[in-house]
mmCIF file of C-alpha atoms in Angstrom:
data_model
loop_
_atom_site.group_PDB
_atom_site.id
_atom_site.type_symbol
_atom_site.label_atom_id
_atom_site.label_comp_id
_atom_site.label_asym_id
_atom_site.label_seq_id
_atom_site.Cartn_x
_atom_site.Cartn_y
_atom_site.Cartn_z
ATOM 1 C CA MET A 230 -66.561 -21.948 9.835
ATOM 2 C CA SER A 231 -63.004 -20.800 9.871
ATOM 3 C CA ALA A 232 -62.995 -20.001 6.147
ATOM 4 C CA LYS A 233 -66.144 -17.866 6.536
ATOM 5 C CA LEU A 234 -64.599 -16.027 9.477
ATOM 6 C CA ASP A 235 -61.398 -15.340 7.522
ATOM 7 C CA LYS A 236 -63.456 -14.008 4.617
ATOM 8 C CA ALA A 237 -65.470 -11.739 6.924
ATOM 9 C CA ILE A 238 -62.324 -10.402 8.601
ATOM 10 C CA ARG A 239 -60.769 -9.745 5.197
ATOM 11 C CA ARG A 240 -63.890 -7.790 4.057
ATOM 12 C CA LEU A 241 -63.900 -5.815 7.296
ATOM 13 C CA CYS A 242 -60.212 -4.894 6.844
ATOM 14 C CA ILE A 243 -60.842 -3.751 3.274
ATOM 15 C CA ALA A 244 -63.818 -1.645 4.384
ATOM 16 C CA LEU A 245 -61.767 -0.026 7.173
ATOM 17 C CA ALA A 246 -58.909 0.719 4.771
ATOM 18 C CA ALA A 247 -61.319 2.321 2.302
ATOM 19 C CA LEU A 248 -62.865 4.363 5.089
ATOM 20 C CA LEU A 249 -59.443 5.584 6.223
ATOM 21 C CA VAL A 250 -58.492 6.573 2.676
ATOM 22 C CA PHE A 251 -61.710 8.271 1.576
ATOM 23 C CA ALA A 252 -62.971 9.790 4.845
ATOM 24 C CA PRO A 253 -60.401 12.617 4.994
ATOM 25 C CA ALA A 254 -61.203 13.592 1.408
ATOM 26 C CA ALA A 255 -64.899 13.897 2.244
ATOM 27 C CA ALA A 256 -64.154 15.951 5.350
ATOM 28 C CA ASP A 257 -61.955 18.376 3.367
ATOM 29 C CA GLU A 258 -64.846 19.699 1.282
ATOM 30 C CA ASN A 259 -65.246 22.596 3.724
ATOM 31 C CA THR A 260 -61.476 23.213 3.947
ATOM 32 C CA PRO A 261 -60.350 25.947 1.536
ATOM 33 C CA ASN A 262 -58.175 24.912 -1.415
ATOM 34 C CA TYR A 263 -55.281 27.369 -1.296
ATOM 35 C CA VAL A 264 -54.250 26.840 -4.902
ATOM 36 C CA GLU A 265 -57.729 27.650 -6.180
ATOM 37 C CA ARG A 266 -57.949 30.630 -3.814
ATOM 38 C CA ILE A 267 -54.647 32.102 -5.057
ATOM 39 C CA GLU A 268 -55.673 31.559 -8.681
ATOM 40 C CA ALA A 269 -59.013 33.298 -8.088
ATOM 41 C CA GLU A 270 -57.595 36.259 -6.152
ATOM 42 C CA SER A 271 -54.596 36.890 -8.399
ATOM 43 C CA GLU A 272 -56.391 36.413 -11.698
ATOM 44 C CA GLY A 273 -53.535 34.161 -12.850
ATOM 45 C CA ASN A 274 -50.729 36.598 -11.984
ATOM 46 C CA VAL A 275 -48.544 35.659 -9.058
ATOM 47 C CA THR A 276 -45.543 37.700 -7.925
ATOM 48 C CA PHE A 277 -42.928 36.677 -5.419
ATOM 49 C CA ASP A 278 -40.893 39.152 -3.417
ATOM 50 C CA ILE A 279 -37.557 37.450 -2.827
ATOM 51 C CA PRO A 280 -34.735 39.345 -1.132
ATOM 52 C CA ASP A 281 -31.597 39.894 -3.232
ATOM 53 C CA ASN A 282 -29.383 37.899 -0.888
ATOM 54 C CA VAL A 283 -31.664 34.874 -1.303
ATOM 55 C CA LEU A 284 -31.617 35.296 -5.092
ATOM 56 C CA ASP A 285 -27.832 35.421 -4.974
ATOM 57 C CA LEU A 286 -27.788 32.132 -3.092
ATOM 58 C CA ILE A 287 -30.232 30.527 -5.509
ATOM 59 C CA PHE A 288 -28.473 31.618 -8.676
ATOM 60 C CA SER A 289 -24.868 31.548 -7.464
ATOM 61 C CA GLY A 290 -24.246 28.282 -9.287
ATOM 62 C CA PHE A 291 -25.636 29.636 -12.572
ATOM 63 C CA ARG A 292 -24.113 33.084 -12.814
ATOM 64 C CA GLU A 293 -20.795 33.396 -14.540
ATOM 65 C CA GLU A 294 -18.539 35.099 -12.091
ATOM 66 C CA LYS A 295 -15.001 36.003 -12.911
ATOM 67 C CA LYS A 296 -12.780 34.289 -10.426
ATOM 68 C CA PRO A 297 -9.473 35.917 -9.679
ATOM 69 C CA GLN A 298 -6.735 34.037 -11.450
ATOM 70 C CA LYS A 299 -3.953 32.668 -9.374
ATOM 71 C CA SER A 300 -0.682 34.245 -10.225
ATOM 72 C CA VAL A 301 1.768 31.688 -11.463
ATOM 73 C CA LYS A 302 5.141 32.352 -9.965
ATOM 74 C CA ALA A 303 8.242 30.904 -11.465
ATOM 75 C CA ASN A 304 10.261 28.872 -9.040
ATOM 76 C CA VAL A 305 12.605 31.464 -7.600
ATOM 77 C CA LEU A 306 15.766 29.886 -6.265
ATOM 78 C CA HIS A 307 17.456 31.396 -3.242
ATOM 79 C CA SER A 308 20.952 30.623 -2.103
ATOM 80 C CA GLY A 309 21.036 27.469 0.004
ATOM 81 C CA VAL A 310 18.553 24.586 -0.014
ATOM 82 C CA ASN A 311 15.340 25.134 -1.997
ATOM 83 C CA LYS A 312 12.367 22.790 -1.683
ATOM 84 C CA LEU A 313 9.810 23.163 -4.431
ATOM 85 C CA SER A 314 7.349 21.235 -6.547
ATOM 86 C CA GLY A 315 8.901 19.257 -9.371
ATOM 87 C CA TYR A 316 9.548 15.778 -10.738
ATOM 88 C CA ARG A 317 11.644 12.718 -10.020
ATOM 89 C CA ILE A 318 12.043 9.476 -11.927
ATOM 90 C CA GLN A 319 10.928 6.421 -10.009
ATOM 91 C CA VAL A 320 13.298 3.582 -10.945
ATOM 92 C CA PHE A 321 12.243 1.053 -8.288
ATOM 93 C CA SER A 322 8.956 0.281 -6.562
ATOM 94 C CA GLN A 323 8.411 -3.058 -4.899
ATOM 95 C CA GLY A 324 6.934 -4.564 -1.808
ATOM 96 C CA HIS A 325 7.017 -8.068 -0.453
ATOM 97 C CA GLY A 326 9.329 -10.427 -2.259
ATOM 98 C CA GLN A 327 12.239 -12.740 -1.893
ATOM 99 C CA GLY A 328 15.464 -11.317 -0.557
ATOM 100 C CA SER A 329 15.966 -7.892 0.829
ATOM 101 C CA VAL A 330 13.748 -5.370 -0.930
ATOM 102 C CA GLU A 331 15.694 -2.549 0.697
ATOM 103 C CA ALA A 332 18.977 -3.849 -0.728
ATOM 104 C CA ARG A 333 17.469 -4.152 -4.207
ATOM 105 C CA ALA A 334 16.062 -0.612 -4.013
ATOM 106 C CA LYS A 335 19.448 0.820 -3.042
ATOM 107 C CA ALA A 336 21.257 -1.307 -5.644
ATOM 108 C CA ARG A 337 19.015 0.124 -8.365
ATOM 109 C CA GLY A 338 19.948 3.652 -7.299
ATOM 110 C CA SER A 339 23.651 2.715 -7.226
ATOM 111 C CA ALA A 340 23.402 1.299 -10.754
ATOM 112 C CA VAL A 341 21.936 4.587 -12.000
ATOM 113 C CA VAL A 342 24.703 6.631 -10.340
ATOM 114 C CA ALA A 343 27.398 4.283 -11.701
ATOM 115 C CA LYS A 344 26.208 4.889 -15.258
ATOM 116 C CA PHE A 345 25.173 8.548 -14.756
ATOM 117 C CA PRO A 346 27.430 10.280 -12.202
ATOM 118 C CA LYS A 347 25.445 13.506 -12.652
ATOM 119 C CA TYR A 348 22.771 11.956 -10.385
ATOM 120 C CA ARG A 349 25.176 11.500 -7.465
ATOM 121 C CA GLY A 350 23.431 12.983 -4.429
ATOM 122 C CA GLN A 351 20.072 12.840 -6.221
ATOM 123 C CA VAL A 352 19.093 9.237 -5.481
ATOM 124 C CA TYR A 353 16.351 8.854 -2.893
ATOM 125 C CA SER A 354 15.567 5.374 -1.527
ATOM 126 C CA TYR A 355 12.872 5.155 1.118
ATOM 127 C CA SER A 356 10.122 2.909 2.341
ATOM 128 C CA LYS A 357 6.417 3.335 2.913
ATOM 129 C CA SER A 358 5.473 0.030 4.460
ATOM 130 C CA PRO A 359 5.375 -2.511 2.885
ATOM 131 C CA ASN A 360 6.960 -0.972 -0.253
ATOM 132 C CA TRP A 361 10.396 0.386 -1.086
ATOM 133 C CA TYR A 362 10.925 3.152 -3.642
ATOM 134 C CA THR A 363 13.975 4.582 -5.371
ATOM 135 C CA ARG A 364 13.629 7.900 -7.149
ATOM 136 C CA VAL A 365 16.267 9.793 -9.085
ATOM 137 C CA GLY A 366 16.780 13.455 -9.941
ATOM 138 C CA ASN A 367 15.398 16.868 -9.098
ATOM 139 C CA PHE A 368 13.656 18.185 -12.210
ATOM 140 C CA GLN A 369 11.794 21.473 -12.223
ATOM 141 C CA THR A 370 9.883 20.867 -15.478
ATOM 142 C CA ALA A 371 8.113 17.862 -16.934
ATOM 143 C CA ALA A 372 9.977 18.290 -20.227
ATOM 144 C CA GLU A 373 13.342 18.109 -18.483
ATOM 145 C CA ALA A 374 12.217 15.039 -16.530
ATOM 146 C CA ASN A 375 10.869 13.306 -19.654
ATOM 147 C CA ARG A 376 14.210 13.742 -21.445
ATOM 148 C CA ALA A 377 16.020 12.189 -18.480
ATOM 149 C CA LEU A 378 13.441 9.383 -18.272
ATOM 150 C CA ALA A 379 14.013 8.491 -21.933
ATOM 151 C CA GLU A 380 17.781 8.515 -21.330
ATOM 152 C CA LEU A 381 17.470 6.172 -18.326
ATOM 153 C CA LYS A 382 15.101 3.817 -20.159
ATOM 154 C CA ARG A 383 17.614 3.481 -23.007
ATOM 155 C CA ALA A 384 20.445 2.827 -20.537
ATOM 156 C CA PHE A 385 18.489 0.266 -18.453
ATOM 157 C CA PRO A 386 16.101 -1.615 -20.765
ATOM 158 C CA GLN A 387 15.812 -4.494 -18.261
ATOM 159 C CA PHE A 388 13.760 -2.340 -15.875
ATOM 160 C CA ALA A 389 12.554 0.390 -18.249
ATOM 161 C CA GLY A 390 8.966 -0.825 -17.823
ATOM 162 C CA GLU A 391 9.073 0.012 -14.111
ATOM 163 C CA MET A 392 10.303 3.580 -14.600
ATOM 164 C CA ARG A 393 7.921 6.502 -14.492
ATOM 165 C CA LEU A 394 7.744 10.198 -13.640
ATOM 166 C CA VAL A 395 6.539 11.169 -10.195
ATOM 167 C CA ARG A 396 5.421 14.661 -9.260
ATOM 168 C CA CYS A 397 6.766 15.466 -5.808
ATOM 169 C CA GLN A 398 8.687 17.958 -3.722
ATOM 170 C CA ILE A 399 12.245 18.289 -4.967
ATOM 171 C CA THR A 400 15.391 19.718 -3.420
ATOM 172 C CA ILE A 401 17.650 22.100 -5.306
ATOM 173 C CA VAL A 402 20.809 23.486 -3.729
ATOM 174 C CA LYS A 403 22.025 26.780 -5.137
#
């Protein structure tokens, strides 16, 4: 008996689902179809009155507008301390390890100054937890920094693989 009851309930559920799906369609026969109505009244020609400000919003991504170019100012140096965008050479970058990372970072900077006295006062050792960094120089152009990088790599081949240019704020005293 149970199997017959399950079958009857299943048929009833299917009939109710079909009724729910097809009943609204049958009731809509008297409801006007707006698409057909517009097609009939406009004879196939439809015009839209869209305000200009809305059109501007719609097409703003497609129109080619000339953007004002940013003026590129050369780095003007004033007397005293000047902070500007430039390059430094990172000669040390390490985090956790054996021994004092801080001491090794500062020793790397001292080694550079010992071989290249022109970098005295231009060695920057600092930490951003958990890492220590040592950067050398204050270069205004990438070309100038690349020449110095090549020079340092030749002088210190044992850690040449660690060296790289870093774009950052530099300090120039005039």
